[in-house]
mmCIF file of C-alpha atoms in Angstrom:
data_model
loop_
_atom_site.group_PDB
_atom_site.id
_atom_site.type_symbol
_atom_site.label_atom_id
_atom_site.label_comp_id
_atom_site.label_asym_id
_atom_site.label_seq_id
_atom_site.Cartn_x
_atom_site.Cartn_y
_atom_site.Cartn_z
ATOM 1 C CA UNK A 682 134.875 -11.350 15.893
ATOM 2 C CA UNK A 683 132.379 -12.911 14.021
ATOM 3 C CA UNK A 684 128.515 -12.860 15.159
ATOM 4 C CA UNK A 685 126.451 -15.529 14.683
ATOM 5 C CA UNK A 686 122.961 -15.415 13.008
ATOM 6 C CA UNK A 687 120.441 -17.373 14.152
ATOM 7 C CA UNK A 688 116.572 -17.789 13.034
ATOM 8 C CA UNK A 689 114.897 -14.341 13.098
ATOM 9 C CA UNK A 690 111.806 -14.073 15.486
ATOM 10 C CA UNK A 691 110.358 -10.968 14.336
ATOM 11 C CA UNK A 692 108.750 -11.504 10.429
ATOM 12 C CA UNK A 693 110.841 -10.259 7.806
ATOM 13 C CA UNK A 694 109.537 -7.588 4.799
ATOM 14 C CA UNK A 695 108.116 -10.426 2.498
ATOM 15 C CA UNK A 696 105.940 -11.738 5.441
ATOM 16 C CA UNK A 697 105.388 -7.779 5.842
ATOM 17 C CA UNK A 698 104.657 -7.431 2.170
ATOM 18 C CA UNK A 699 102.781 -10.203 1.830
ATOM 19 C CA UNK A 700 100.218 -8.788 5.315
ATOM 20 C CA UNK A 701 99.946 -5.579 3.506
ATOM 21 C CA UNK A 702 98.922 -7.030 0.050
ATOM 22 C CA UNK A 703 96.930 -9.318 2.059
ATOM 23 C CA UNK A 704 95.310 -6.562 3.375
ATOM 24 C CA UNK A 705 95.275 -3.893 0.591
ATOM 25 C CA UNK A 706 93.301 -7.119 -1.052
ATOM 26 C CA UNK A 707 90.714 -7.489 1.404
ATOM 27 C CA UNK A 708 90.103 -3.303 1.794
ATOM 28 C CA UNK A 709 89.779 -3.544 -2.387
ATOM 29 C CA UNK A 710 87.307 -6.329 -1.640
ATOM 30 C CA UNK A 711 85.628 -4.601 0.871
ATOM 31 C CA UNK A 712 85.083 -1.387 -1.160
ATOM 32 C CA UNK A 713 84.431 -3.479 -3.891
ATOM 33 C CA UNK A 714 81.370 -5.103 -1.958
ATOM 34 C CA UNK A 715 80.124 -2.029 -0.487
ATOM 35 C CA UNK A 716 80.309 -0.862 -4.117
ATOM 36 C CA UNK A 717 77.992 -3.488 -4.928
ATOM 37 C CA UNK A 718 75.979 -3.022 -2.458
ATOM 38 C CA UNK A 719 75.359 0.425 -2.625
ATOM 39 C CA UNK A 720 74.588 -0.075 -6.366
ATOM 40 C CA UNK A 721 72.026 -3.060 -5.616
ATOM 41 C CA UNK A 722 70.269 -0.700 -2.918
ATOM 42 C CA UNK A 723 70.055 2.190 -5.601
ATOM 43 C CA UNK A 724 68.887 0.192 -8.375
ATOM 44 C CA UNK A 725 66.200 -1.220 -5.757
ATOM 45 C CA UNK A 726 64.947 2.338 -4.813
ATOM 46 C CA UNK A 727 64.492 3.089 -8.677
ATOM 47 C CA UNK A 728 62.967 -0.197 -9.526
ATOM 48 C CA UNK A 729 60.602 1.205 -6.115
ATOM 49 C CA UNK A 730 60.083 4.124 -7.508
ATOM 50 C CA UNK A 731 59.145 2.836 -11.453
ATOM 51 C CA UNK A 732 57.317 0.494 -9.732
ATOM 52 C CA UNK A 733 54.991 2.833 -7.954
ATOM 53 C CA UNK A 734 51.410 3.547 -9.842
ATOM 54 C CA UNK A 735 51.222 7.168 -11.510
ATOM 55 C CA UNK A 736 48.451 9.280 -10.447
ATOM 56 C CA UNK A 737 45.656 9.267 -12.294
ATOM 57 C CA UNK A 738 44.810 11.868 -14.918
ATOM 58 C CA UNK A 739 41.729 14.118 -13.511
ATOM 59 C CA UNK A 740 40.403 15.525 -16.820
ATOM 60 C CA UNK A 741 36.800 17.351 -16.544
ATOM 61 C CA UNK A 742 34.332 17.024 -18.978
ATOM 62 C CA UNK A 743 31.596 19.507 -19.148
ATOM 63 C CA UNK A 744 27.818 18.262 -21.455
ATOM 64 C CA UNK A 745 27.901 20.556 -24.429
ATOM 65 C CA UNK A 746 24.565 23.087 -24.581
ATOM 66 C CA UNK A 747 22.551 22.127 -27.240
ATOM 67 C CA UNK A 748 23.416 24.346 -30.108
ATOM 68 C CA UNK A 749 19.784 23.800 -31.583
ATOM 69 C CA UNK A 750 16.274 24.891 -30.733
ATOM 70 C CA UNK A 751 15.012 23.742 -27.484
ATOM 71 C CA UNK A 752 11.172 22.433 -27.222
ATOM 72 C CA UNK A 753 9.135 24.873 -25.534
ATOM 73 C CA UNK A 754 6.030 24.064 -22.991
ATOM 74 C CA UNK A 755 3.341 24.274 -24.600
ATOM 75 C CA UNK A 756 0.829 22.366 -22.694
ATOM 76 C CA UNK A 757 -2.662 23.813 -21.880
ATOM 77 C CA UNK A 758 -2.261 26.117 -24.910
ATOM 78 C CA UNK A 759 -4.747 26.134 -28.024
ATOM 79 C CA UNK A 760 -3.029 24.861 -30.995
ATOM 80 C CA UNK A 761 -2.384 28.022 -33.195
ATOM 81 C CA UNK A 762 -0.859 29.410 -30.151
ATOM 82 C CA UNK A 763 1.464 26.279 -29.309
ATOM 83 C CA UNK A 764 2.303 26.481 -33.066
ATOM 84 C CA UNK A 765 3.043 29.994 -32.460
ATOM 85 C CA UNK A 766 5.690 29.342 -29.472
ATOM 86 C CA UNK A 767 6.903 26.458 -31.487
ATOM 87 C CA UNK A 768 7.475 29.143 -34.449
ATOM 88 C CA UNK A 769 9.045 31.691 -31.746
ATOM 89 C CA UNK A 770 11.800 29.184 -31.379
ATOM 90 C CA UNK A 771 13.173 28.998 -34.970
ATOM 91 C CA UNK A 772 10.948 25.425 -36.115
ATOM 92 C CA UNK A 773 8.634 25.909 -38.972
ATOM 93 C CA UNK A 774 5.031 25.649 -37.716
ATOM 94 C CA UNK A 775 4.378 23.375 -40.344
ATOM 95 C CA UNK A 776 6.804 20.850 -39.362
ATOM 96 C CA UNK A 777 4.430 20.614 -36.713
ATOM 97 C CA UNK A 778 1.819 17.199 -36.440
ATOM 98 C CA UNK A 779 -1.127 17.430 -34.409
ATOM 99 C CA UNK A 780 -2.722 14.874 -33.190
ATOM 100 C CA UNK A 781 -6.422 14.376 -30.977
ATOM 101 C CA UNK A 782 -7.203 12.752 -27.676
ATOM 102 C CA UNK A 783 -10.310 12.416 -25.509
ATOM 103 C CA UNK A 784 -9.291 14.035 -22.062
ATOM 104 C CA UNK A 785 -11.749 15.516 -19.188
ATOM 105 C CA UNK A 786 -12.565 18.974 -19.320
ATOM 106 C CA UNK A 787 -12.163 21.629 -21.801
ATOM 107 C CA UNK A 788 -11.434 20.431 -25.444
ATOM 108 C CA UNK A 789 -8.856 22.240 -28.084
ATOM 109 C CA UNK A 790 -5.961 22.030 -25.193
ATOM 110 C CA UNK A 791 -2.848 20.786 -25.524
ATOM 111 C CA UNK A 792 -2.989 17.758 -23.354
ATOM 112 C CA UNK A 793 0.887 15.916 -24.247
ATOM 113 C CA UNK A 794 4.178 17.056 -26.724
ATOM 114 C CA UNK A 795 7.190 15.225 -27.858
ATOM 115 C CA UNK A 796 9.885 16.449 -27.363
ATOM 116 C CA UNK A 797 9.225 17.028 -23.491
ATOM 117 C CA UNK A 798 9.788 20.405 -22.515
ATOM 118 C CA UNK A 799 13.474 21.930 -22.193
ATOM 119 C CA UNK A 800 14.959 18.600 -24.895
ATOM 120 C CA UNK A 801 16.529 19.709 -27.900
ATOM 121 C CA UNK A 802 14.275 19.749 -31.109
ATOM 122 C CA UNK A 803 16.485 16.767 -32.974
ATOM 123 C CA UNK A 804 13.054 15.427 -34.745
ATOM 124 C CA UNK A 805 9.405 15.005 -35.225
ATOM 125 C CA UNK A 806 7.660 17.263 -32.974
ATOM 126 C CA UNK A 807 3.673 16.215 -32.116
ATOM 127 C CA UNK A 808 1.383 17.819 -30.228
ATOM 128 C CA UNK A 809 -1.753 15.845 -28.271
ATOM 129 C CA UNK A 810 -5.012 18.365 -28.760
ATOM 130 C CA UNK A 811 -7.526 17.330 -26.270
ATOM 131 C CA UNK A 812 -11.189 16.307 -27.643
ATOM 132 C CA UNK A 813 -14.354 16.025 -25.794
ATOM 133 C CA UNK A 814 -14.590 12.648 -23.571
ATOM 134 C CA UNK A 815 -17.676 11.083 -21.771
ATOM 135 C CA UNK A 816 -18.161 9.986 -18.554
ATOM 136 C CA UNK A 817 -18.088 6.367 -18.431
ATOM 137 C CA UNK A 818 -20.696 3.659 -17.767
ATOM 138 C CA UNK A 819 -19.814 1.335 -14.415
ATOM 139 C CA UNK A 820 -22.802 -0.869 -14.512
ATOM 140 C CA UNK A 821 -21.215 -4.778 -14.387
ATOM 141 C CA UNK A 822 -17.449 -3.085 -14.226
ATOM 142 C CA UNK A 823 -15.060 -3.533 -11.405
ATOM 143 C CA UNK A 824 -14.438 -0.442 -9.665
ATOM 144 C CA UNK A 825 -11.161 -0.544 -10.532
ATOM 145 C CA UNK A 826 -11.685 -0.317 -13.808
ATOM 146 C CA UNK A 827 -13.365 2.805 -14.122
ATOM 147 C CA UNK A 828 -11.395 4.287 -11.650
ATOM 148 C CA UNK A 829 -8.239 3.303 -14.229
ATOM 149 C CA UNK A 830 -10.595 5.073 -17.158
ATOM 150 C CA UNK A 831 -10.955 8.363 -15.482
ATOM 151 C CA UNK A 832 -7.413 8.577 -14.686
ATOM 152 C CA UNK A 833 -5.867 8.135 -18.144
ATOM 153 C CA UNK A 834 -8.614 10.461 -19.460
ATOM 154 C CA UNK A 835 -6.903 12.898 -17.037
ATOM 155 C CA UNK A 836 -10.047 13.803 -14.658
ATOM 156 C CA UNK A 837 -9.572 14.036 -10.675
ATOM 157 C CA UNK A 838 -11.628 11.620 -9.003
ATOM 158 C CA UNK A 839 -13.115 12.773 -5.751
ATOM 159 C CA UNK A 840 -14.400 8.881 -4.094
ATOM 160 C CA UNK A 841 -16.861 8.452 -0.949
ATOM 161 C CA UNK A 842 -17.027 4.565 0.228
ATOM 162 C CA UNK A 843 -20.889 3.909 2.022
ATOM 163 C CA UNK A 844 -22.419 1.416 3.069
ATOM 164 C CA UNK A 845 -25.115 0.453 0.970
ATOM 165 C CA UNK A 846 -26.937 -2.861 1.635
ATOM 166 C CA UNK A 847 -27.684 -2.907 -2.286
ATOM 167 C CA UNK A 848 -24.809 -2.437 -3.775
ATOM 168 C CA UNK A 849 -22.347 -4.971 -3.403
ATOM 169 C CA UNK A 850 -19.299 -4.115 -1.876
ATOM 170 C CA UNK A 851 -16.351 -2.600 -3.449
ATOM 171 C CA UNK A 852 -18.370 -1.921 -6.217
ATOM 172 C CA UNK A 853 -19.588 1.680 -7.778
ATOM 173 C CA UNK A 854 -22.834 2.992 -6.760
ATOM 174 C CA UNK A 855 -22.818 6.570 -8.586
ATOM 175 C CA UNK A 856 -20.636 8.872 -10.608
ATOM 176 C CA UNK A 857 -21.731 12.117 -10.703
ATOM 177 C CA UNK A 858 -21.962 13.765 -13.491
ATOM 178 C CA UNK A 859 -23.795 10.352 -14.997
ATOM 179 C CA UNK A 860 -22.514 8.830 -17.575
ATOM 180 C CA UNK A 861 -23.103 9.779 -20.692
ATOM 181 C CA UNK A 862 -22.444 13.142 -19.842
ATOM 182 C CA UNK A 863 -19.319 15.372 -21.103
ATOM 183 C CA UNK A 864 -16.399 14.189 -19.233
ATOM 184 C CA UNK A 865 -15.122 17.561 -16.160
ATOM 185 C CA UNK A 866 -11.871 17.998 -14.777
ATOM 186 C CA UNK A 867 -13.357 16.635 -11.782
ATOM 187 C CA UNK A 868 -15.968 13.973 -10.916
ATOM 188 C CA UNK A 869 -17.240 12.515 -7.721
ATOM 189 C CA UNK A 870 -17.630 8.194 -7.300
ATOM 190 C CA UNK A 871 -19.452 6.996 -5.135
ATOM 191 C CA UNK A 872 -18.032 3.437 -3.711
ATOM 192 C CA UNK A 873 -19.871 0.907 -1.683
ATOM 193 C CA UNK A 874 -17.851 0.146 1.669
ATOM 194 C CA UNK A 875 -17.697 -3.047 4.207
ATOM 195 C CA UNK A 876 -21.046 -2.190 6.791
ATOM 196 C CA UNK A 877 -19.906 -1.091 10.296
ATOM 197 C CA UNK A 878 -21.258 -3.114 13.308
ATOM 198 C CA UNK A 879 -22.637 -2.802 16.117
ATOM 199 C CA UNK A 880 -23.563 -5.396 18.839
ATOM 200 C CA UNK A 881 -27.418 -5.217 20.199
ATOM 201 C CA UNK A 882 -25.546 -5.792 23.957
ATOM 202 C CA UNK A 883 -24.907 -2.142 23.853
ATOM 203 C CA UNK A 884 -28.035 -0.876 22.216
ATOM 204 C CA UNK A 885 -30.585 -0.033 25.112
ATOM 205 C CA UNK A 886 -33.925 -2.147 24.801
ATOM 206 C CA UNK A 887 -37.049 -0.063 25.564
ATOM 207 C CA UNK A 888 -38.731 -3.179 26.667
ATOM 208 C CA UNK A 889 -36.351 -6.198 28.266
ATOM 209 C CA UNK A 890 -37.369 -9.682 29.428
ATOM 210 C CA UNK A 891 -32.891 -11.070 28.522
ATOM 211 C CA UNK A 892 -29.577 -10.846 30.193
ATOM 212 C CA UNK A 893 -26.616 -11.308 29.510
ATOM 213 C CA UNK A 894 -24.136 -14.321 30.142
ATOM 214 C CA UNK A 895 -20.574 -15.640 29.370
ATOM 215 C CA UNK A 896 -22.478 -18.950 28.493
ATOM 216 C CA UNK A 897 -22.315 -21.526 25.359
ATOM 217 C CA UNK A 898 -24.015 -22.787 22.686
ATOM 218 C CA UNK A 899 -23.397 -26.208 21.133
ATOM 219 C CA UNK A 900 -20.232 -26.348 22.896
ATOM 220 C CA UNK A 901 -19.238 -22.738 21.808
ATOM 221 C CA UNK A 902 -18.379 -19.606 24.311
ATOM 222 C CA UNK A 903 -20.098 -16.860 23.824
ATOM 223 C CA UNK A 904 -19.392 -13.358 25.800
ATOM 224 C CA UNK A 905 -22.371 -11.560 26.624
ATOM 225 C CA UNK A 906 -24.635 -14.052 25.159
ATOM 226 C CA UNK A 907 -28.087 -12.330 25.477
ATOM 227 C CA UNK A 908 -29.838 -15.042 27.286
ATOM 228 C CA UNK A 909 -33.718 -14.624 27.317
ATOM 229 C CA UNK A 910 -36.038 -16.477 29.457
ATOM 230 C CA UNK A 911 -40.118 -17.229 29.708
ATOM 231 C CA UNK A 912 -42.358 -19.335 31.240
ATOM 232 C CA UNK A 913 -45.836 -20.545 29.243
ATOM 233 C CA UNK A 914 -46.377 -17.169 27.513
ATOM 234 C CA UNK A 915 -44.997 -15.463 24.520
ATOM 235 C CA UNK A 916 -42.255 -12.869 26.111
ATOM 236 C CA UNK A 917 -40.397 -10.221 24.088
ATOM 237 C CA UNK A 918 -37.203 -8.104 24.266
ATOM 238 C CA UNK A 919 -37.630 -4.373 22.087
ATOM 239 C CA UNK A 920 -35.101 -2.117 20.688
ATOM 240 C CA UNK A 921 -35.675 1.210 19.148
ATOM 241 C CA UNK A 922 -33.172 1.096 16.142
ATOM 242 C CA UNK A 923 -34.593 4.353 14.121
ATOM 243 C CA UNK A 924 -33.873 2.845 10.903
ATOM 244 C CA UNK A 925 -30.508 2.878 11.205
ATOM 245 C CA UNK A 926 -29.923 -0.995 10.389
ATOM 246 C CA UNK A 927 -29.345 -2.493 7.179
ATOM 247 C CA UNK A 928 -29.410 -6.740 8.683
ATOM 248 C CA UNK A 929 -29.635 -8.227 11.923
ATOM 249 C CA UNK A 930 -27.126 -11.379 12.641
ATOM 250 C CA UNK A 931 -26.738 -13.765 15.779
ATOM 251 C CA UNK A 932 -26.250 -17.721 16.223
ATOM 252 C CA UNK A 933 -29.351 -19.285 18.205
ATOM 253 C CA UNK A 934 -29.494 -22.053 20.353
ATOM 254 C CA UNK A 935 -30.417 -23.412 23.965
ATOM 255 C CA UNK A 936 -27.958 -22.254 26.278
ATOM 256 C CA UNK A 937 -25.646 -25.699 27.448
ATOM 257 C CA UNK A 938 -25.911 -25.095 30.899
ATOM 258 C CA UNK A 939 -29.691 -25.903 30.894
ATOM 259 C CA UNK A 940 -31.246 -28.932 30.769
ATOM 260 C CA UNK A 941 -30.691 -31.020 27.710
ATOM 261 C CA UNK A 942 -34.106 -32.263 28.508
ATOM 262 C CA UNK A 943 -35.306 -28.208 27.898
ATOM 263 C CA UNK A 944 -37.787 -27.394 25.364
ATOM 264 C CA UNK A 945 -37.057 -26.752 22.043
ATOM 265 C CA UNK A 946 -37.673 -22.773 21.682
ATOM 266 C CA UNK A 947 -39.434 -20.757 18.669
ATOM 267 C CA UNK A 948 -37.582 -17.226 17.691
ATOM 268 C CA UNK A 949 -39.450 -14.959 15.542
ATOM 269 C CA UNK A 950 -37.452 -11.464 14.601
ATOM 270 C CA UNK A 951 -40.286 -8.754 14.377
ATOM 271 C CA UNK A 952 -40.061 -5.253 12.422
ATOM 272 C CA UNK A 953 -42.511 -2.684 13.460
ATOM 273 C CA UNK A 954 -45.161 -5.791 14.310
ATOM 274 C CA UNK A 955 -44.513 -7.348 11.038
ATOM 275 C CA UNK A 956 -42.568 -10.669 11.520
ATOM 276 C CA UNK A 957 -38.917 -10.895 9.053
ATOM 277 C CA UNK A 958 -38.024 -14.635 10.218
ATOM 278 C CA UNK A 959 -38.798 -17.288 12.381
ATOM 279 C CA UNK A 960 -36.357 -20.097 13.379
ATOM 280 C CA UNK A 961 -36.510 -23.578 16.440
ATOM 281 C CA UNK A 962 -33.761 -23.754 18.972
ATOM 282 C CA UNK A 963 -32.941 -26.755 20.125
ATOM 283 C CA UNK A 964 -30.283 -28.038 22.584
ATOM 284 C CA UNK A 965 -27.757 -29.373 21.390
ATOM 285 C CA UNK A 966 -27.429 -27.382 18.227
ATOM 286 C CA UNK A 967 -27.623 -23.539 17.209
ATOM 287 C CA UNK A 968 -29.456 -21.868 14.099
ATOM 288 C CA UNK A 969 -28.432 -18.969 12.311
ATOM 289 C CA UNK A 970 -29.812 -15.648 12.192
ATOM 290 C CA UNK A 971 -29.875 -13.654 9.439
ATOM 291 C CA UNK A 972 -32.361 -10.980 8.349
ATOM 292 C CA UNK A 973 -32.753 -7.759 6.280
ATOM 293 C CA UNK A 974 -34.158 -5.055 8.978
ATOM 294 C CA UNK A 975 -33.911 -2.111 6.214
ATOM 295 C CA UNK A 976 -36.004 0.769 7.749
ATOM 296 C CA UNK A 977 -37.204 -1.061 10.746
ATOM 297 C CA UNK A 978 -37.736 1.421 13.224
ATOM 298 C CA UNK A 979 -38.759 -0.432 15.926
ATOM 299 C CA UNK A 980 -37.181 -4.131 16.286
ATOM 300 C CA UNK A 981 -38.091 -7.065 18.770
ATOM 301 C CA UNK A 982 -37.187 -10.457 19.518
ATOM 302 C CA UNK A 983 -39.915 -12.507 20.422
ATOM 303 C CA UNK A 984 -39.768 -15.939 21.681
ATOM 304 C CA UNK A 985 -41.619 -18.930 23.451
ATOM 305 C CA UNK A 986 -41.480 -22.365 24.232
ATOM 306 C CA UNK A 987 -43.086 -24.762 21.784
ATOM 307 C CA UNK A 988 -44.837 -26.752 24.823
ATOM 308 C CA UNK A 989 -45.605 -23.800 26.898
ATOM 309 C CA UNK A 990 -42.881 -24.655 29.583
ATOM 310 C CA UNK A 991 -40.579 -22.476 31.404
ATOM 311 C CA UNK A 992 -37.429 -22.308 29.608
ATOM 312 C CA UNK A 993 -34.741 -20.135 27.927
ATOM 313 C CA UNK A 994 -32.974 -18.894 24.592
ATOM 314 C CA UNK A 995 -29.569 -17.889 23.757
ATOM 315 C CA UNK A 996 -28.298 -15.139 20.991
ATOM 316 C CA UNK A 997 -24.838 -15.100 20.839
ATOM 317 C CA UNK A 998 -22.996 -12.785 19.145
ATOM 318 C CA UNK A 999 -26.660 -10.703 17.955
ATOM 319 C CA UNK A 1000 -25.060 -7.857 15.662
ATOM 320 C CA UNK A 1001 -27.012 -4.888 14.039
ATOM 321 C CA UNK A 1002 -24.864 -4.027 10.743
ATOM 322 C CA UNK A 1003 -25.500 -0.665 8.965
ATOM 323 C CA UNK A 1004 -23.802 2.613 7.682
ATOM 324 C CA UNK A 1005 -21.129 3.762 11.139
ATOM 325 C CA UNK A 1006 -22.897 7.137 11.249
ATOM 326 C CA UNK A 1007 -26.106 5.872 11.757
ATOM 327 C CA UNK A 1008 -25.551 3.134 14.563
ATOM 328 C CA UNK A 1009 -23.221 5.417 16.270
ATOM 329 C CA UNK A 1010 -26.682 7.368 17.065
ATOM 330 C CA UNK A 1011 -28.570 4.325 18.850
ATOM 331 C CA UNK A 1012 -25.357 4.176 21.701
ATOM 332 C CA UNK A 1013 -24.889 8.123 22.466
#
């Protein structure tokens, strides 16, 4: 008996053939792309790896010694013995120029040489012979000046700054040795300095008729203005200054908290009983004070009132310049 065949609901081999081609091609493509991918990722790392800088070359390079004759020291030598060295060293004496220089102290010394000591002897070669050199004049020079002089004549300058109320200051006062002379290795300058100061507040008076007051003058303050009063005679105020004062400085006027109706006040400023200045205070206004006191030994103010009233005089800031060692002496 016949069977009959109806439609098959399982696939048949070309539907199974066609799957597994289907599939063979998409494992091919697979490989293919991991292939591909694979190769891109290597060729990546190399281009990476070319990319990357190469170290750098360390290479060491060491200066050459000079294969000549190197220059020799031959400073502070006489010349036929610098030639000498020079000779020691494999350079012909003669090829040798000598030249001369003014420099302090002893003459026929080599004072300078090119090459400089330890160079290689590639040239010329000159030596600097020193020659007697004078001490300089500094009358009308700036200190400077001189100083600059000594120094490139090669002499070591001792200085001492002073006060000295004749000399102006910054400017030289001596040179020893004098000029004129021959020029040592060392000299000594003698420079004139700023004066040191000292106000007559703390200087002791050996005969007193003042005070002092935080008062003004002419409308300005004064601490410890030395304020000295009188009535109708001539009163005084004494220091004992032993010479040690070069100029005596203060501003002068009538206190303002008098009167403005006080009388006007005469100031003399007397050395040893022979009077240096004489000034008028006034109220209202102020004077200055300014006088040489060089070897006054014994110094006074002396004042009175130009109608013979009661009334009073003001010295602010009175000063007492002079050398530092000196006016040290009148306050210990």
């Amino acid at each position: 008996m016949a069977r009959e065949v109806g439609p098959s609901t399982r696939p048949g081999w070309l539907a199974r053939n066609r799957l597994l081609v289907a599939s063979r091609a998409l494992l091919i493509l697979a490989l293919v792309g991991a292939g591909i991918l694979v190769g891109w990722a290597l060729g990546s790392d190399e281009d990476l790896v070319e990319a990357e800088p190469a170290p750098p070359k360390v290479s060491s390079t060491t200066s050459a010694a000079p294969t000549g004759p190197v220059m020799p020291d031959v400073r502070g030598l006489a010349t036929d013995d610098a030639r000498q060295v020079i000779a020691d060293v494999g350079v012909d004496a003669a090829d040798v120029t000598v030249t001369n220089a003014a420099a302090a102290g002893e003459s026929g010394l080599v004072i300078a040489q090119t090459p400089v000591y330890g160079y290689p002897i590639d040239g010329p070669i000159t030596i600097a012979v020193s020659s007697p050199a004078e001490v300089p004049k500094f009358a009308g020079r700036a200190a400077e000046e001189v100083l600059d002089e000594l120094d490139e004549l090669g002499a070591r300058v001792e200085t001492t700054t002073v006060y000295l109320p004749d000399v102006p200051v910054g400017q030289i006062a001596a040179i020893e040795p004098a000029p004129g002379n021959p020029l040592p290795e060392t000299v000594s300058v003698t420079i004139s300095a700023e004066p040191d100061e000292l106000p007559m507040t703390e200087v002791s008076a050996v005969e007193s008729s003042c005070f002092t007051d935080d008062d003004s003058l002419n409308g300005t303050t004064f601490a410890d203005l030395l304020v000295c009063e009188t009535d109708r005679d001539v009163a005084e105020q004494t220091w004992l200054i032993r010479r040690a004062g070069s100029r005596l400085t203060a501003v002068v006027g009538i206190p303002d908290s008098q009167d403005p109706d006080s009388p006007a006040m005469t100031v003399e400023v007397v050395g040893d009983g022979r009077v240096l200045t004489s000034l008028t205070a006034a109220y209202g206004t102020t004077q200055p004070l300014d006088v040489d006191v060089s070897g006054v030994l014994r110094l006074t103010i002396r004042y009175r009132s130009t109608t013979q009233d009661y009334g009073y005089v003001g010295l602010g800031q009175l000063t007492l310049l002079g050398d530092a060692d000196a006016l040290a002496g009148l306050t210990s």
